[in-house]
Amino acid sequence: MEMQFYGAAGGVTGSCHYLRVGDKQLLIDCGLFQGGHDLEEENHGEFGFDAKEIDYLLLTHAHLDHCGRIPLLVKRGFRGEIITTSATRELARLVMVDSAGLAEEEARRASRRHQRHGETESAPLYDIADVLNTMERFGRTAEYGQKLEVCSGVSATFGDAGHILGSAWILIEASEAGKQQRIVYSGDLGNRGKPIINPSTPAPEADAIVMETTYGDRLHKAIGPSVEELRDAILDTLKQGGNVIIPTFALERAQDLLYYLREMMSDNQIPATLPVFLDSPMAISATEIFRRHPECFNPDTRENLLQGMDPFALRNLLFTRETSESMGINLIKGGALIMAGSGMATGGRVVHHLRHNIWREESSVIFVGYAAQGTLARRIIDGAKTVRIFGEEIRVAARIYTIGGFSAHADHDELLAWFGNQKPARTVLVHGEDNGREGIAKVLRARGLQVDCPVIGDHYTL
């Protein structure tokens, strides 16, 4: 058996892990690289393997950095089966359609530029038709805790990763030449105490563990103080007469924030009349998908939903699907809370809202999730005095908040709690920048464990 790593190896995007068992070739995830032009150019390059030779793809969850290159995989010849949970299948379709639309739009803009210079037109990485073809490759549905025979000699058990709706870690039990190996791929693990979905279940005993380390070097702020900080930031901004801009990931983060805003309004902590704009077609659709999957909810939230208490219903919540509606928000000079994607401000409608608000001292920008190196969000968080948006250098005068307690990722202690006290023969740390991986590696090495931190292209024999 052989493991290879073709993404999220030395970084936090582009998750793509290869596993060969005998004559069968499997992928765990096939995500998009994000965070700056140079990194995103890798999406157009070779995978490092032949897409036509891959037999199965096991998808841990629907975030773009885990599913975003699957349509490209199909476009380049993948004809195998994709296996994932029911909720992930729905969310992945939504995410990939959105990604294709953005790719087509960017290709059109680039083509217009190239035509003006007599250059070759640009083609999108993939288009909507490629996504529709991809959906035909989705086969069997995995259920948490139930072993599924992938093929002869290979089985997979999906466990709840507690990260986003439908997310999973995957235990692969594989036999080759009479020897059996148990390999666990963590996918992305969730931050405990989330209001809607269940927490992750612990890693099962394994011979090898491939684990994410996004926040491996730090601890999150507790959720209680984080909610209070969010409340205070909103109230202070309203007092100053500005707008609150929250760059929001469409999956999970948007729904968690709606939940907490509803709770704060119910408790009269913030005005129930506060206009809240969910300015993200994907987040709006994702919220509808959430309502269809109460089986993923924790017991309290599931019971509330069954009793008719919608966790996402706010008195003055406004969904803005159309571009014209989004543009209209920019006419509001104060007193509004605007949630829009993308969460790292790499594109999407939030960039327009930042352009209209980040220079205003009375407004605020609240970051509630991870920002990768090279992203606009990261530059703002790191204290940039000016930022370039749509070719214009804009002064950063709004108050900037970074509230870590809302993260969808497990922190240092939660990662180690998921790992437990087991002693696998090999532990491979992925999906983390150097500091994140080292934060976990030094603890596990102190236990006498073999720990590897691969870069793209590295491979190991089990």
PDB file of N, CA, C and O in Angstrom, residues 337-370:
ATOM      1  N   LEU A 337     -26.359  44.962   9.431  1.00  0.00           N
ATOM      2  CA  LEU A 337     -25.377  43.889   9.578  1.00  0.00           C
ATOM      3  C   LEU A 337     -25.399  43.101   8.277  1.00  0.00           C
ATOM      4  O   LEU A 337     -26.449  42.587   7.870  1.00  0.00           O
ATOM      5  N   ILE A 338     -24.240  43.011   7.626  1.00  0.00           N
ATOM      6  CA  ILE A 338     -24.143  42.419   6.291  1.00  0.00           C
ATOM      7  C   ILE A 338     -23.218  41.211   6.345  1.00  0.00           C
ATOM      8  O   ILE A 338     -22.028  41.334   6.638  1.00  0.00           O
ATOM      9  N   MET A 339     -23.783  40.038   6.087  1.00  0.00           N
ATOM     10  CA  MET A 339     -23.010  38.798   6.012  1.00  0.00           C
ATOM     11  C   MET A 339     -22.897  38.408   4.547  1.00  0.00           C
ATOM     12  O   MET A 339     -23.909  38.262   3.861  1.00  0.00           O
ATOM     13  N   ALA A 340     -21.668  38.273   4.055  1.00  0.00           N
ATOM     14  CA  ALA A 340     -21.477  37.956   2.639  1.00  0.00           C
ATOM     15  C   ALA A 340     -20.186  37.177   2.461  1.00  0.00           C
ATOM     16  O   ALA A 340     -19.250  37.290   3.257  1.00  0.00           O
ATOM     17  N   GLY A 341     -20.130  36.375   1.415  1.00  0.00           N
ATOM     18  CA  GLY A 341     -18.931  35.620   1.098  1.00  0.00           C
ATOM     19  C   GLY A 341     -18.055  36.394   0.116  1.00  0.00           C
ATOM     20  O   GLY A 341     -18.484  37.374  -0.491  1.00  0.00           O
ATOM     21  N   SER A 342     -16.776  35.988   0.000  1.00  0.00           N
ATOM     22  CA  SER A 342     -16.253  34.794   0.640  1.00  0.00           C
ATOM     23  C   SER A 342     -15.654  35.092   2.013  1.00  0.00           C
ATOM     24  O   SER A 342     -15.314  36.225   2.309  1.00  0.00           O
ATOM     25  N   GLY A 343     -15.522  34.020   2.818  1.00  0.00           N
ATOM     26  CA  GLY A 343     -15.040  34.191   4.176  1.00  0.00           C
ATOM     27  C   GLY A 343     -13.629  34.728   4.267  1.00  0.00           C
ATOM     28  O   GLY A 343     -13.278  35.406   5.238  1.00  0.00           O
ATOM     29  N   MET A 344     -12.788  34.435   3.258  1.00  0.00           N
ATOM     30  CA  MET A 344     -11.419  34.950   3.238  1.00  0.00           C
ATOM     31  C   MET A 344     -11.298  36.210   2.383  1.00  0.00           C
ATOM     32  O   MET A 344     -10.199  36.688   2.134  1.00  0.00           O
ATOM     33  N   ALA A 345     -12.465  36.712   1.907  1.00  0.00           N
ATOM     34  CA  ALA A 345     -12.510  37.921   1.077  1.00  0.00           C
ATOM     35  C   ALA A 345     -11.658  37.775  -0.177  1.00  0.00           C
ATOM     36  O   ALA A 345     -11.069  38.744  -0.661  1.00  0.00           O
ATOM     37  N   THR A 346     -11.603  36.555  -0.719  1.00  0.00           N
ATOM     38  CA  THR A 346     -10.858  36.324  -1.954  1.00  0.00           C
ATOM     39  C   THR A 346     -11.699  36.656  -3.184  1.00  0.00           C
ATOM     40  O   THR A 346     -11.205  36.643  -4.305  1.00  0.00           O
ATOM     41  N   GLY A 347     -12.951  36.938  -2.992  1.00  0.00           N
ATOM     42  CA  GLY A 347     -13.863  37.256  -4.079  1.00  0.00           C
ATOM     43  C   GLY A 347     -15.267  37.335  -3.524  1.00  0.00           C
ATOM     44  O   GLY A 347     -15.481  37.330  -2.311  1.00  0.00           O
ATOM     45  N   GLY A 348     -16.242  37.392  -4.406  1.00  0.00           N
ATOM     46  CA  GLY A 348     -17.623  37.416  -3.965  1.00  0.00           C
ATOM     47  C   GLY A 348     -18.095  38.802  -3.570  1.00  0.00           C
ATOM     48  O   GLY A 348     -17.383  39.802  -3.686  1.00  0.00           O
ATOM     49  N   ARG A 349     -19.318  38.853  -3.053  1.00  0.00           N
ATOM     50  CA  ARG A 349     -19.980  40.129  -2.781  1.00  0.00           C
ATOM     51  C   ARG A 349     -19.368  40.887  -1.604  1.00  0.00           C
ATOM     52  O   ARG A 349     -19.469  42.108  -1.533  1.00  0.00           O
ATOM     53  N   VAL A 350     -18.727  40.164  -0.683  1.00  0.00           N
ATOM     54  CA  VAL A 350     -18.184  40.861   0.478  1.00  0.00           C
ATOM     55  C   VAL A 350     -17.107  41.864   0.070  1.00  0.00           C
ATOM     56  O   VAL A 350     -16.901  42.870   0.752  1.00  0.00           O
ATOM     57  N   VAL A 351     -16.418  41.611  -1.030  1.00  0.00           N
ATOM     58  CA  VAL A 351     -15.366  42.525  -1.469  1.00  0.00           C
ATOM     59  C   VAL A 351     -15.972  43.887  -1.816  1.00  0.00           C
ATOM     60  O   VAL A 351     -15.403  44.943  -1.509  1.00  0.00           O
ATOM     61  N   HIS A 352     -17.148  43.875  -2.426  1.00  0.00           N
ATOM     62  CA  HIS A 352     -17.835  45.134  -2.726  1.00  0.00           C
ATOM     63  C   HIS A 352     -18.232  45.858  -1.431  1.00  0.00           C
ATOM     64  O   HIS A 352     -18.099  47.084  -1.330  1.00  0.00           O
ATOM     65  N   HIS A 353     -18.719  45.095  -0.446  1.00  0.00           N
ATOM     66  CA  HIS A 353     -19.118  45.721   0.813  1.00  0.00           C
ATOM     67  C   HIS A 353     -17.907  46.275   1.565  1.00  0.00           C
ATOM     68  O   HIS A 353     -17.995  47.323   2.220  1.00  0.00           O
ATOM     69  N   LEU A 354     -16.772  45.598   1.463  1.00  0.00           N
ATOM     70  CA  LEU A 354     -15.548  46.129   2.063  1.00  0.00           C
ATOM     71  C   LEU A 354     -15.147  47.426   1.369  1.00  0.00           C
ATOM     72  O   LEU A 354     -14.735  48.399   2.020  1.00  0.00           O
ATOM     73  N   ARG A 355     -15.257  47.451   0.071  1.00  0.00           N
ATOM     74  CA  ARG A 355     -14.906  48.657  -0.679  1.00  0.00           C
ATOM     75  C   ARG A 355     -15.724  49.857  -0.216  1.00  0.00           C
ATOM     76  O   ARG A 355     -15.216  50.980  -0.142  1.00  0.00           O
ATOM     77  N   HIS A 356     -16.982  49.622   0.125  1.00  0.00           N
ATOM     78  CA  HIS A 356     -17.866  50.719   0.512  1.00  0.00           C
ATOM     79  C   HIS A 356     -17.793  51.055   2.006  1.00  0.00           C
ATOM     80  O   HIS A 356     -18.320  52.096   2.408  1.00  0.00           O
ATOM     81  N   ASN A 357     -17.160  50.197   2.811  1.00  0.00           N
ATOM     82  CA  ASN A 357     -17.220  50.413   4.260  1.00  0.00           C
ATOM     83  C   ASN A 357     -15.883  50.431   4.977  1.00  0.00           C
ATOM     84  O   ASN A 357     -15.789  50.997   6.063  1.00  0.00           O
ATOM     85  N   ILE A 358     -14.844  49.821   4.428  1.00  0.00           N
ATOM     86  CA  ILE A 358     -13.621  49.637   5.205  1.00  0.00           C
ATOM     87  C   ILE A 358     -12.902  50.958   5.460  1.00  0.00           C
ATOM     88  O   ILE A 358     -12.099  51.072   6.385  1.00  0.00           O
ATOM     89  N   TRP A 359     -13.190  51.984   4.683  1.00  0.00           N
ATOM     90  CA  TRP A 359     -12.556  53.295   4.876  1.00  0.00           C
ATOM     91  C   TRP A 359     -13.328  54.160   5.858  1.00  0.00           C
ATOM     92  O   TRP A 359     -12.892  55.256   6.213  1.00  0.00           O
ATOM     93  N   ARG A 360     -14.452  53.676   6.366  1.00  0.00           N
ATOM     94  CA  ARG A 360     -15.326  54.476   7.233  1.00  0.00           C
ATOM     95  C   ARG A 360     -15.070  54.120   8.702  1.00  0.00           C
ATOM     96  O   ARG A 360     -15.239  52.977   9.114  1.00  0.00           O
ATOM     97  N   GLU A 361     -14.685  55.099   9.489  1.00  0.00           N
ATOM     98  CA  GLU A 361     -14.321  54.864  10.890  1.00  0.00           C
ATOM     99  C   GLU A 361     -15.496  54.346  11.715  1.00  0.00           C
ATOM    100  O   GLU A 361     -15.296  53.666  12.715  1.00  0.00           O
ATOM    101  N   GLU A 362     -16.719  54.687  11.314  1.00  0.00           N
ATOM    102  CA  GLU A 362     -17.876  54.276  12.091  1.00  0.00           C
ATOM    103  C   GLU A 362     -18.300  52.835  11.802  1.00  0.00           C
ATOM    104  O   GLU A 362     -19.125  52.269  12.538  1.00  0.00           O
ATOM    105  N   SER A 363     -17.768  52.234  10.760  1.00  0.00           N
ATOM    106  CA  SER A 363     -18.127  50.852  10.416  1.00  0.00           C
ATOM    107  C   SER A 363     -17.137  49.870  11.028  1.00  0.00           C
ATOM    108  O   SER A 363     -16.085  50.257  11.555  1.00  0.00           O
ATOM    109  N   SER A 364     -17.471  48.604  10.957  1.00  0.00           N
ATOM    110  CA  SER A 364     -16.572  47.572  11.486  1.00  0.00           C
ATOM    111  C   SER A 364     -16.587  46.358  10.569  1.00  0.00           C
ATOM    112  O   SER A 364     -17.555  46.111   9.840  1.00  0.00           O
ATOM    113  N   VAL A 365     -15.487  45.613  10.606  1.00  0.00           N
ATOM    114  CA  VAL A 365     -15.369  44.349   9.882  1.00  0.00           C
ATOM    115  C   VAL A 365     -15.027  43.284  10.905  1.00  0.00           C
ATOM    116  O   VAL A 365     -14.059  43.429  11.664  1.00  0.00           O
ATOM    117  N   ILE A 366     -15.835  42.236  10.929  1.00  0.00           N
ATOM    118  CA  ILE A 366     -15.651  41.174  11.920  1.00  0.00           C
ATOM    119  C   ILE A 366     -15.291  39.884  11.199  1.00  0.00           C
ATOM    120  O   ILE A 366     -16.085  39.357  10.411  1.00  0.00           O
ATOM    121  N   PHE A 367     -14.095  39.387  11.462  1.00  0.00           N
ATOM    122  CA  PHE A 367     -13.656  38.106  10.891  1.00  0.00           C
ATOM    123  C   PHE A 367     -13.907  37.004  11.907  1.00  0.00           C
ATOM    124  O   PHE A 367     -13.504  37.107  13.071  1.00  0.00           O
ATOM    125  N   VAL A 368     -14.567  35.946  11.455  1.00  0.00           N
ATOM    126  CA  VAL A 368     -14.953  34.870  12.376  1.00  0.00           C
ATOM    127  C   VAL A 368     -14.429  33.513  11.907  1.00  0.00           C
ATOM    128  O   VAL A 368     -14.912  32.474  12.349  1.00  0.00           O
ATOM    129  N   GLY A 369     -13.431  33.524  11.024  1.00  0.00           N
ATOM    130  CA  GLY A 369     -12.907  32.258  10.529  1.00  0.00           C
ATOM    131  C   GLY A 369     -11.472  32.388  10.084  1.00  0.00           C
ATOM    132  O   GLY A 369     -10.865  33.465  10.132  1.00  0.00           O
ATOM    133  N   TYR A 370     -10.925  31.278   9.609  1.00  0.00           N
ATOM    134  CA  TYR A 370      -9.519  31.220   9.211  1.00  0.00           C
ATOM    135  C   TYR A 370      -9.287  32.029   7.939  1.00  0.00           C
ATOM    136  O   TYR A 370     -10.106  32.030   7.027  1.00  0.00           O
TER     137      TYR A 370
END
